[in-house]
Structures are given as C-alpha cells and as structure tokens.
Tab-separated table of C-alpha atoms in Angstrom:
chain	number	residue	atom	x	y	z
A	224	UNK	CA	3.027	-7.127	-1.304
A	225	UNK	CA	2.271	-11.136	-0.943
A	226	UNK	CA	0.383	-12.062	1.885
A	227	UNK	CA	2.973	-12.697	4.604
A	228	UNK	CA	1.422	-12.563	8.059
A	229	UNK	CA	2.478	-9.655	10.775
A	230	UNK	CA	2.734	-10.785	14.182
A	231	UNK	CA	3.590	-8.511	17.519
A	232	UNK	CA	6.508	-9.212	20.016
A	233	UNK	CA	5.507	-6.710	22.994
A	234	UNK	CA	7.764	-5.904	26.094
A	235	UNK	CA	4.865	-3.888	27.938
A	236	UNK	CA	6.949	-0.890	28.079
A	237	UNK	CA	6.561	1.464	30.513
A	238	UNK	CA	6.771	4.738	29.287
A	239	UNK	CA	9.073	7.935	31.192
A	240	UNK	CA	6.730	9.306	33.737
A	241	UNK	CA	4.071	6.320	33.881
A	242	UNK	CA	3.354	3.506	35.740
A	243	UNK	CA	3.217	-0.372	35.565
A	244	UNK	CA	-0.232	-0.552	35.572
A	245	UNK	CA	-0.311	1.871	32.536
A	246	UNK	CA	2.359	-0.237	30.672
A	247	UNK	CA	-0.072	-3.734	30.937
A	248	UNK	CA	-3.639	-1.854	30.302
A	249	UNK	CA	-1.761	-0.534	27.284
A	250	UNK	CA	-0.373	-4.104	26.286
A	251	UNK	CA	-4.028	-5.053	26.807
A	252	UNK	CA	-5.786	-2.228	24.766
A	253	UNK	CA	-2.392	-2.858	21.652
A	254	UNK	CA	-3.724	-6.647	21.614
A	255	UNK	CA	-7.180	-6.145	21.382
A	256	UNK	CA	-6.247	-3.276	18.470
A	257	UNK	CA	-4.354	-5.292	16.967
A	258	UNK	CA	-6.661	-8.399	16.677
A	259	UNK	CA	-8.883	-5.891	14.790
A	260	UNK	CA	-6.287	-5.078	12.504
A	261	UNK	CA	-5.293	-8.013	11.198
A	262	UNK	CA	-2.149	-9.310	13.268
A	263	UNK	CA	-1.670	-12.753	13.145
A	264	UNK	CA	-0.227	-13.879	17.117
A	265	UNK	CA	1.118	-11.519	19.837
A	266	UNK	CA	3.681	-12.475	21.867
A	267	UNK	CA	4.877	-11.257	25.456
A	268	UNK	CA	8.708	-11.119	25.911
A	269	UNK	CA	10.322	-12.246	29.409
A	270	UNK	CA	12.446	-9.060	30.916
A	271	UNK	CA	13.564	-9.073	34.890
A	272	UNK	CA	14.227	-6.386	37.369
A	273	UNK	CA	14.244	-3.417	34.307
A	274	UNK	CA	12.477	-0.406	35.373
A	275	UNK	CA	11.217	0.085	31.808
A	276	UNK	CA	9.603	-3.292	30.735
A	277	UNK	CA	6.730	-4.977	32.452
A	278	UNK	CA	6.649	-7.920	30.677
A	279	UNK	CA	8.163	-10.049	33.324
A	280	UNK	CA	5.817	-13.073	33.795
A	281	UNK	CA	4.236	-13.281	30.246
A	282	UNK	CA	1.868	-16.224	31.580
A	283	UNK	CA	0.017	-13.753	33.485
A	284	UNK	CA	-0.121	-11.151	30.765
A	285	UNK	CA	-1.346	-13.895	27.989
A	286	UNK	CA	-4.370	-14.870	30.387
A	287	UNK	CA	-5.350	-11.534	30.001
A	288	UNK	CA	-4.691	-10.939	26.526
A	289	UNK	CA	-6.244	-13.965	25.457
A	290	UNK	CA	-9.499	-13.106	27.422
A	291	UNK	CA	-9.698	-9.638	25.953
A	292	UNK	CA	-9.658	-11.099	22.674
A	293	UNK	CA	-10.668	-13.953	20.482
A	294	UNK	CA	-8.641	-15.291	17.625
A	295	UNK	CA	-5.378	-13.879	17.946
A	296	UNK	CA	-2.415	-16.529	18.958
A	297	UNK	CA	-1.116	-15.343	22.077
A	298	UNK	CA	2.135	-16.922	23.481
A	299	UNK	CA	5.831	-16.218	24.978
A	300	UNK	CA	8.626	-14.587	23.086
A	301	UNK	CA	10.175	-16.486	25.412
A	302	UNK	CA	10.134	-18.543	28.346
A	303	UNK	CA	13.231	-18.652	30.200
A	304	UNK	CA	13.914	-21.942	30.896
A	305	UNK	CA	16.937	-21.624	32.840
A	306	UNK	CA	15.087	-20.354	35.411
A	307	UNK	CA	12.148	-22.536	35.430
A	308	UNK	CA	11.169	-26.344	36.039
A	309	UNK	CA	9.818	-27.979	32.551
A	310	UNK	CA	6.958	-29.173	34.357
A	311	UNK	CA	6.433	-25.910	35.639
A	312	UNK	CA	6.305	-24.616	32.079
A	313	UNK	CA	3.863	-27.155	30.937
A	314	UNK	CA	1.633	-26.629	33.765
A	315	UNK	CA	1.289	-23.035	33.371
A	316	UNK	CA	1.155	-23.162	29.786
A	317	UNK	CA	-1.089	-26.183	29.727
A	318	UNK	CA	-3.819	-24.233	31.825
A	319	UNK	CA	-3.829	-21.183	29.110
A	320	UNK	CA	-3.948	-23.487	26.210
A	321	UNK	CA	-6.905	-25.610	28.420
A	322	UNK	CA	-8.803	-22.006	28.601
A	323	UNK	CA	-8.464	-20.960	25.127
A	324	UNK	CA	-7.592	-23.903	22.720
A	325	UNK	CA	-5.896	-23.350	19.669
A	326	UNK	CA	-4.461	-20.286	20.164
A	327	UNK	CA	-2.024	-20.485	22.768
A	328	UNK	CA	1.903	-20.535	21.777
A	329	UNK	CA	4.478	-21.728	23.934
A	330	UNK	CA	8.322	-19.921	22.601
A	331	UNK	CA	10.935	-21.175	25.009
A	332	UNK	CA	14.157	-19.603	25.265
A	333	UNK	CA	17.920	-20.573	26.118
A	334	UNK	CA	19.296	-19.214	29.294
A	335	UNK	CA	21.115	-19.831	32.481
A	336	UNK	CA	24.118	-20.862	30.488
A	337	UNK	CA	25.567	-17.458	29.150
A	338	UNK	CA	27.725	-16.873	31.800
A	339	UNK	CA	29.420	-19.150	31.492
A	340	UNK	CA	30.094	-18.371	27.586
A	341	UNK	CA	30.668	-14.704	28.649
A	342	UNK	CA	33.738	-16.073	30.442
A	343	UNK	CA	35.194	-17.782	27.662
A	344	UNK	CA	34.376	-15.429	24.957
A	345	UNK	CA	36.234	-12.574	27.036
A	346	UNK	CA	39.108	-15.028	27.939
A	347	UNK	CA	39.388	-15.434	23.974
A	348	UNK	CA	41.653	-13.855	21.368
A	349	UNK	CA	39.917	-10.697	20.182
A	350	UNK	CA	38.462	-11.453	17.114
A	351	UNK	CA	39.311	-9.440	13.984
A	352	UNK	CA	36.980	-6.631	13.442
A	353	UNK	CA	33.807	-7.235	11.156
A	354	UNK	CA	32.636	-4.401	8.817
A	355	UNK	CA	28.954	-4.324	8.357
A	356	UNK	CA	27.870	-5.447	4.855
A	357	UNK	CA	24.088	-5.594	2.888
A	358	UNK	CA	22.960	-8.436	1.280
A	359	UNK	CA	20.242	-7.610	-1.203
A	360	UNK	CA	19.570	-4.603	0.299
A	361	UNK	CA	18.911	-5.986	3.596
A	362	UNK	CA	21.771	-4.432	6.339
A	363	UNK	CA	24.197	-6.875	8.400
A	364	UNK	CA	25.843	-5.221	11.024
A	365	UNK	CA	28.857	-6.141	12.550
A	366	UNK	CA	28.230	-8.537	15.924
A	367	UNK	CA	28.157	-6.861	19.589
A	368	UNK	CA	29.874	-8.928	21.957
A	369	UNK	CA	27.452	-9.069	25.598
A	370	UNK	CA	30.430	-10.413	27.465
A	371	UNK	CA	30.713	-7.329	29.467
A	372	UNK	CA	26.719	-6.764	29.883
A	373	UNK	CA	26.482	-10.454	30.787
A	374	UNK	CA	29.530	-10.519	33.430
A	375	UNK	CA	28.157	-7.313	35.293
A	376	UNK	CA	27.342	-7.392	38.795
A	377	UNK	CA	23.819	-6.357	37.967
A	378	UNK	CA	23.674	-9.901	35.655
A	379	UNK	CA	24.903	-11.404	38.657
A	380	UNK	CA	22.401	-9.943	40.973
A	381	UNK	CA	19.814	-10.979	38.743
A	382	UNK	CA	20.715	-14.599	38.012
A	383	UNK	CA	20.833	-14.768	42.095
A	384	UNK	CA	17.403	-14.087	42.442
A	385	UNK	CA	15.678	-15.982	39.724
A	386	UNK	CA	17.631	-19.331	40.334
A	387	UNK	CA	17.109	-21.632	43.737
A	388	UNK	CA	20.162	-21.156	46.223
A	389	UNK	CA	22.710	-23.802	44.636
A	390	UNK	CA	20.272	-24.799	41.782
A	391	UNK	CA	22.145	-25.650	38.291
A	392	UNK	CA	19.707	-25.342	35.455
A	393	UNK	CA	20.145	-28.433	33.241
A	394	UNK	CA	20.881	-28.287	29.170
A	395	UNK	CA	18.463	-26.987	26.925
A	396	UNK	CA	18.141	-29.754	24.647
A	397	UNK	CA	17.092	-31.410	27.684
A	398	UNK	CA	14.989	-29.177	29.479
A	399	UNK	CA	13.193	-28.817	25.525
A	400	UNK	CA	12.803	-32.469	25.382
A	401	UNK	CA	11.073	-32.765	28.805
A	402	UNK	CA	8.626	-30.421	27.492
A	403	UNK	CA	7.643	-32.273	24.751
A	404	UNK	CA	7.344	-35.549	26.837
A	405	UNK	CA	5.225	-34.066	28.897
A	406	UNK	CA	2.834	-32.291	26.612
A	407	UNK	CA	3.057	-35.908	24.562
A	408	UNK	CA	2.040	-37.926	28.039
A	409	UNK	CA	4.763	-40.072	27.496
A	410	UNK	CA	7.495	-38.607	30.136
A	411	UNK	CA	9.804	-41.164	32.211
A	412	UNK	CA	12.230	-40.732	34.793
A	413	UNK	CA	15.737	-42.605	34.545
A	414	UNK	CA	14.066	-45.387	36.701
A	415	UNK	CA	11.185	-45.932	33.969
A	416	UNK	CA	8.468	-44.023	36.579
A	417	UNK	CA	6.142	-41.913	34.633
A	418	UNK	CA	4.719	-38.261	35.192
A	419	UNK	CA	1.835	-36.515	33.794
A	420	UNK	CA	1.423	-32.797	33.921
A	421	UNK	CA	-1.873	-31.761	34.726
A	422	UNK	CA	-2.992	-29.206	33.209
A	423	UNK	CA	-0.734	-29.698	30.193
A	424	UNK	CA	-0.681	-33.199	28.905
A	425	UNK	CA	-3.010	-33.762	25.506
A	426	UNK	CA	-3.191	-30.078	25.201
A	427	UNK	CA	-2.678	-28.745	21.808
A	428	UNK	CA	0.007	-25.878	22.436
A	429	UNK	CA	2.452	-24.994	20.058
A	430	UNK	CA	5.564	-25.420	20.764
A	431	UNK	CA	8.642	-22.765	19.581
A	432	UNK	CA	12.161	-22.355	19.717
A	433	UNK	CA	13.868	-18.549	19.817
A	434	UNK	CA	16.992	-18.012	19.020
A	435	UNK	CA	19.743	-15.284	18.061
A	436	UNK	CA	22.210	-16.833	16.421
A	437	UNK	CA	22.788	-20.003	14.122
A	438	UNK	CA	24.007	-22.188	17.713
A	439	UNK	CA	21.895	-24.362	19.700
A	440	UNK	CA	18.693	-23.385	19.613
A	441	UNK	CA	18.577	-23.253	15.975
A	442	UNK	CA	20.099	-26.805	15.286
A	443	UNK	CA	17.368	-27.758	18.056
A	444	UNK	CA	13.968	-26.205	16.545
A	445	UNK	CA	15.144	-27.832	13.113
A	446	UNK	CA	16.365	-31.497	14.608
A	447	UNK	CA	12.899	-31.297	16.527
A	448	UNK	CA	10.995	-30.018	13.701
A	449	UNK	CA	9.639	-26.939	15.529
A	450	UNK	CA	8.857	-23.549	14.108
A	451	UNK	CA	11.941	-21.279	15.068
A	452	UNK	CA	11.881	-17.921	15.679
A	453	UNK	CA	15.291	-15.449	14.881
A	454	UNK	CA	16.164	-12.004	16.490
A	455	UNK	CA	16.986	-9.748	13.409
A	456	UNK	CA	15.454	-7.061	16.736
A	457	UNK	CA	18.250	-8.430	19.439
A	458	UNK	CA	20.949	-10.082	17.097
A	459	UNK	CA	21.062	-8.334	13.564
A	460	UNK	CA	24.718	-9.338	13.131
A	461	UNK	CA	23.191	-13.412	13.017
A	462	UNK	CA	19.825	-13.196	11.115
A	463	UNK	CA	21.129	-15.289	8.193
A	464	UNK	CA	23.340	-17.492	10.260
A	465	UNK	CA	20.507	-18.299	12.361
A	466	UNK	CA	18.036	-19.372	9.661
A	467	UNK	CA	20.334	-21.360	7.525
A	468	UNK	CA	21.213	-23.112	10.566
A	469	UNK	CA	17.537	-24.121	11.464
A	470	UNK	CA	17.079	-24.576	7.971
A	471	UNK	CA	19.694	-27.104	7.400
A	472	UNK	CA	18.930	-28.396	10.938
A	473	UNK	CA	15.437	-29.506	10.227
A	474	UNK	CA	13.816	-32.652	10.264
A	475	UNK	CA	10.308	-33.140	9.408
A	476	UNK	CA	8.357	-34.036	12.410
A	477	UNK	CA	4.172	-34.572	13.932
A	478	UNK	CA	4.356	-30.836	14.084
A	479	UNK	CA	5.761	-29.716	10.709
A	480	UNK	CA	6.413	-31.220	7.145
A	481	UNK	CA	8.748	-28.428	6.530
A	482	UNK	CA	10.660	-25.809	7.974
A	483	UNK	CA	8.606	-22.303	9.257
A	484	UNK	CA	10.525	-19.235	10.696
A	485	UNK	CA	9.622	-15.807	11.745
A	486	UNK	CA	11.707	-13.349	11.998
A	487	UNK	CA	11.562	-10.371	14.313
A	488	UNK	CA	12.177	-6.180	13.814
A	489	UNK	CA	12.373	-3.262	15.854
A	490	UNK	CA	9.712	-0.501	13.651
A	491	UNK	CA	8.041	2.695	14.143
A	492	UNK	CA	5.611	3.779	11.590
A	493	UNK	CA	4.252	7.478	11.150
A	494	UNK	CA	2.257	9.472	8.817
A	495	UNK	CA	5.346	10.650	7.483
A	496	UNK	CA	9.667	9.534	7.633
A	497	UNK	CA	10.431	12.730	9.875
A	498	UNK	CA	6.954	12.179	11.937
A	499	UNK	CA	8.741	8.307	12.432
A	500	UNK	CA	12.431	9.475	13.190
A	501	UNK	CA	10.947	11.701	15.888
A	502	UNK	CA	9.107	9.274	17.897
A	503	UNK	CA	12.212	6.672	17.329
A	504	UNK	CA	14.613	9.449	18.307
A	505	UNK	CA	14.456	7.904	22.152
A	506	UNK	CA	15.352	4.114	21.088
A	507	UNK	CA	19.388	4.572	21.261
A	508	UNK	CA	19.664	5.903	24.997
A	509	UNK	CA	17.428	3.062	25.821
A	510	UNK	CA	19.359	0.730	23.952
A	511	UNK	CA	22.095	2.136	25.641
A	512	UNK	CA	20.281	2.039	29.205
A	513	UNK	CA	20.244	-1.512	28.455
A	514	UNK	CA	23.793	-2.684	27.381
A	515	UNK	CA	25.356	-0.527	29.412
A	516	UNK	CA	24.229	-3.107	32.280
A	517	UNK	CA	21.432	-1.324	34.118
A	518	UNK	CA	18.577	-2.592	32.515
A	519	UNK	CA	15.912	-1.245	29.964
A	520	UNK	CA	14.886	2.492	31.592
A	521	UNK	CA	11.590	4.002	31.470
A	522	UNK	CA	10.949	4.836	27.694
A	523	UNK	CA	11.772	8.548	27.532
A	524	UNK	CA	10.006	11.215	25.084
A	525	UNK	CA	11.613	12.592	22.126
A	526	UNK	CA	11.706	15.931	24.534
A	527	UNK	CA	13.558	13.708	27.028
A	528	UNK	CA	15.594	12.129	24.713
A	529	UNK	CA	17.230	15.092	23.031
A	530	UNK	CA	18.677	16.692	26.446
A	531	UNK	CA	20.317	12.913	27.598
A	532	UNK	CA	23.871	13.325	27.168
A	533	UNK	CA	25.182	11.400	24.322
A	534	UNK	CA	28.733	10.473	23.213
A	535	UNK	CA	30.638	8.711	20.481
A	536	UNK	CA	30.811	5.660	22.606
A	537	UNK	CA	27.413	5.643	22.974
A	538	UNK	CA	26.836	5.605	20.041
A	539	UNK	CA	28.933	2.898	18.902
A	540	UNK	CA	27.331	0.887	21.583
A	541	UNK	CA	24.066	0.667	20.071
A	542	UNK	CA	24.941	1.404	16.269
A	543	UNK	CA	23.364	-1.840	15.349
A	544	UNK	CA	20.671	-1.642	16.564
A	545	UNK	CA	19.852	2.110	15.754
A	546	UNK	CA	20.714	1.404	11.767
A	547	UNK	CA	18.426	-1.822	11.733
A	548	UNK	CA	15.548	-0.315	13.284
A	549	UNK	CA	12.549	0.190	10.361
A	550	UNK	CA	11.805	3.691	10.645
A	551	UNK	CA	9.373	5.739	8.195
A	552	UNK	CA	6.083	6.255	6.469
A	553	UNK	CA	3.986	2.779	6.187
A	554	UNK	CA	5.331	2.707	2.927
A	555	UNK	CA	8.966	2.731	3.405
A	556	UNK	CA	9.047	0.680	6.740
A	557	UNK	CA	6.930	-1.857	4.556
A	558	UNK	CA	9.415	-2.024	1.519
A	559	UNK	CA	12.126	-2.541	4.290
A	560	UNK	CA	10.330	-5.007	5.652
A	561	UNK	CA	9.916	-6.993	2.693
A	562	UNK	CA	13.544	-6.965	2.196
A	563	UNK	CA	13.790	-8.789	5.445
A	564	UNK	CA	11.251	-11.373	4.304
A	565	UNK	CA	12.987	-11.794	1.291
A	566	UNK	CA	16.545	-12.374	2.498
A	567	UNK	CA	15.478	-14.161	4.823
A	568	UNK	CA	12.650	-16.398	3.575
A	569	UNK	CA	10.468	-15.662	6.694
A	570	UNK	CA	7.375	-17.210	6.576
A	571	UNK	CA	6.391	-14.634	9.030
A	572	UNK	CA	7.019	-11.107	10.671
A	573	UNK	CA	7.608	-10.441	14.357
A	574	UNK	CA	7.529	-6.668	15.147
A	575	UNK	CA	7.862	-4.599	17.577
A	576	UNK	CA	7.000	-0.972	18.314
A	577	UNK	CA	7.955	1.199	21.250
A	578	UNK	CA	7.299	4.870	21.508
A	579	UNK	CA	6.866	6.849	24.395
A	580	UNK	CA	3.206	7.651	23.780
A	581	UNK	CA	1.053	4.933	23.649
A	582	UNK	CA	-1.410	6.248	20.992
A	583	UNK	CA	1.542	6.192	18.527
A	584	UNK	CA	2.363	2.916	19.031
A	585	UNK	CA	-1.164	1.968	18.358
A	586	UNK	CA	-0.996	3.997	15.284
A	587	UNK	CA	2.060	2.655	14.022
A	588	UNK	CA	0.480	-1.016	14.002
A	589	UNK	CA	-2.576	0.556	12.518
A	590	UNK	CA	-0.233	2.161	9.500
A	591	UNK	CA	1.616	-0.956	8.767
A	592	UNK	CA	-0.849	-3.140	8.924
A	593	UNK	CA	-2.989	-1.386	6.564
A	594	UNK	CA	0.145	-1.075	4.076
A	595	UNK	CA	0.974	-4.403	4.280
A	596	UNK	CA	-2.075	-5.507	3.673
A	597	UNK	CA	-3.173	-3.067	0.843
C-alpha cells in the first residue's frame, strides 16, 4: 500500500448510556492513541444541540488534545462560520496555534446560508431519479436531498440560538477572505482603517476549506490555493464532483504550489468482517436519528440497535450512507480504502470511527493503522 497518510475526523460521540464527560476523556485518550499509532492530524467536527455528539466547540477540545499530545496536527473539521465573527475565528484559533506552533489547523466550513437553498431546492421541479453507479470499484450513490432536514422546526430552533437576534451572516467568500487578511496583518475596513487580531496575526495556522459538493467552497479552496477537504462520510453522492471542482478551481498560491485534498470515510475495523458488521450494526438508526431532524442520538449498542424498530423508509433514508460505510477486517476496509484514494486522487485520508464501546473504536484505529502501514 503507498504511503498515503491517515488522519481522524472525531465527533466525540457519546455513547447510549454514558455521559459527556465520558465522550471528551475518550476523544482525549483516541488522540493521544492515535498519535502513537501513526495518524497524521485529528480533527474535531462542529455538531449543536445533538444529544449524541459532544463535539460542539472544537476550540476547546483541540486545547486539550493538543496538550495531551505532541506532534499530531490538531484542527477543526469545521468551523462554522455562519455563526461566528472572522475575527473571532482568528482570535481563538490564533491563541492555539500561539501555544503549539506548527500543528494547529484551522478547516472552516460554509453555513448560515442553507436555508435559504432548502427553499429553493424544494420549490424546484423534482429532479429525475439517479441510480447509484461504481466507478472503478469505488460506489456513488444516488444524492439525498436535506431540504426537509434543513427546513425543520428543529433547524429553525437551532439557527435561532447560534445567530445574534436579527444578525445576517455575510458570504463565505467573504467571511474566508477576512480570515486570511487577518492572519496576513494586512486587513482594512471599507474606509482604509486597519485591524490586527491579536492573538492571530503572524501566526502560522493552516488554513482549510470543507466542502460536500463541487459548489462554493470547492471553487474557493482552489481560487485561494488552500488544501480542501471533501465529505465522501456526509456527501457520497458528490465525492468526484467535489474534487474535480477544487481541482480545476485551483490556483497556485504562498500556501500551495499545487492542489492537496483529503478525503473523508465513515470505517469500522475488527479482527474479523462479521466482528466489524456487528459493532457497525448501530450506524443506520443513528443516521436515521439524524436526518430524520432530531439530531445525532446517543450511539446505541449492537444489543440496542437490533430491538429499534426499523422500516423500509428507514432504510431508504440512510441507504447511502449505510452502503459507503468501510466495514471489515483491516484488510478489506484497507483495500476499500485505497479505492477511495485512487478514484479520487486524495493526497490524504480522513476517517472516522464510531462504535458504541470505546475500546473498539480505539482498536479499530489500531487495526487500520497497522494495515495501512504494513
């Protein structure tokens, strides 16, 4: 297998029957294992007001991670920026990367703005159906439309409380370039007055773009020359959209001669394909607990799991995600892996691993990264 390096996107997930606290000493104890093992960066993702995920101010948790270890590239898988002030960002950022230089990485994230395409996409035509096809062995699912997840009351309820009464986030492109200006030093208002964040400014962060499809944030990382980071985990249906769209995007820039994209996947590795399927057996109802509106639940046991109800529709819902997950032995979640590198031309692999217990979730990282390695 060529040497392509592994990298961890964690949600702190808070298994059926624990607590919180459990979920982020376990996200502590996973980083410091994984260091050992080999994994190149590890990356918190930003989830609000979901009883299973505890990832919901990744600043925090990479303060901690980084001090419990001492090479590994911690950062945000990512930042929503719709909700946040870009000198906010830089601030916080800029104090991590001021603590521990070189190894902190700053993804940031498009949001704030899909309601608004949630209206239009379900005032539009219904497209044709899409039948899921393979390209060189790697599995393309046919898209899942969030309209109805994003124009939920629930959405709504959240969106209320992590915006400012009234506030309007502005575009991304220009919420992204403010970031850069002020990591540069070389921010100005529309009147020509300057700003300088402090912490932040002269720092040596790196800067990412995340993205699920082959839209803005795509053209963006590549126009901007940033590394860019695509959701084969959230947005199957995309993958190949999304990096020929960075790809063909990109301009060399200070931070890159050429283009660099990881690419993320849902895995659980086991001893053996049947020991894997088992502990993956609770990933659909949580999928499920997820786009059916209510948020990511508690992650429930295979026990758990097998007595939820569970109905054709369900099943649909979540079908592509289910079928993309990499589930097996070391050795066939790492063949399926390199399929993904290979279709893709990922410079890099972004995994993630949930399983109700968290010693097999330690041991799944352990597996891979061994096989991948060997």
């Amino acid at each position: 297998m060529p040497s392509t390096p592994l990298s961890i996107l964690d949600l702190s997930p808070v298994p059926a029957g624990g607590t919180v606290t459990d979920a982020l000493r376990n996200t502590v104890d996973l980083a410091r294992r994984s260091e050992q093992s080999g994994y190149h960066r590890y990356w918190l993702a930003e989830h609000h007001l979901a009883a299973g995920v505890a990832s919901s101010a990744p600043a925090v948790l990479i303060g901690q991670i980084a001090a419990a270890t001492s090479v590994l590239r911690v950062g945000s898988g990512a930042v929503q920026v719709g909700h946040r002030t870009a000198l906010s960002v830089v601030e916080e950022f800029g104090t991590l990367a001021a603590l521990y230089p070189g190894r902190i990485d700053l993804g940031l994230g498009r949001s704030g703005q899909r309601r608004v395409e949630a209206a239009r996409e379900s005032a539009a035509p219904t497209p044709p159906p899409v039948a899921a096809r393979v390209v060189d062995g790697l599995l393309i699912p046919p898209p899942f439309s969030y309209a109805s997840v994003l124009a939920s009351p629930r959405f709504a309820l959240s969106t209320a409380l992590l915006h400012q009464p009234g506030a309007q986030p502005p575009p991304f492109a220009e919420q992204v370039a403010d970031v850069l200006a002020l990591l540069r030093g070389d921010y100005t208002d529309a009147d020509g007055l300057d700003a300088h964040a402090v912490p932040g400014e002269g720092t040596d962060l790196q800067v990412w773009l995340l993205g699920s499809s082959g839209g803005e944030s795509a053209q963006l990382a590549g126009a901007l020359g940033l590394p860019f980071a695509a959701n084969y985990h959230v947005s199957p249906s995309s993958i190949l959209d999304a990096v020929a769209a960075y790809r063909a995007a990109f301009q060399p820039s200070a931070a890159l001669a050429e283009p660099y994209v990881v690419v993320s996947a849902d895995v659980v590795v086991a001893e053996t394909d049947d020991t894997a399927r088992r502990l993956a057996a609770p990933y659909g109802p949580w999928v499920r607990s997820i786009r059916s509106g209510a948020g990511a639940m508690p992650f429930p046991s295979p026990e758990q799991a097998a007595v939820l109800p569970w109905t054709d529709a369900d099943r649909h819902l979540v079908a592509d995600r289910v079928d993309t997950q990499f589930v097996g032995s070391p050795g066939t979640v790492a063949e399926r892996l390199g399929t993904l590198r290979d279709v893709t031309a990922a410079d890099e692999l972004l995994v993630t691993t949930i399983t109700h217990a968290h010693a097999d979730r330690v041991r799944s990282y352990e597996l891979l990264a061994k096989e991948w390695s060997d």
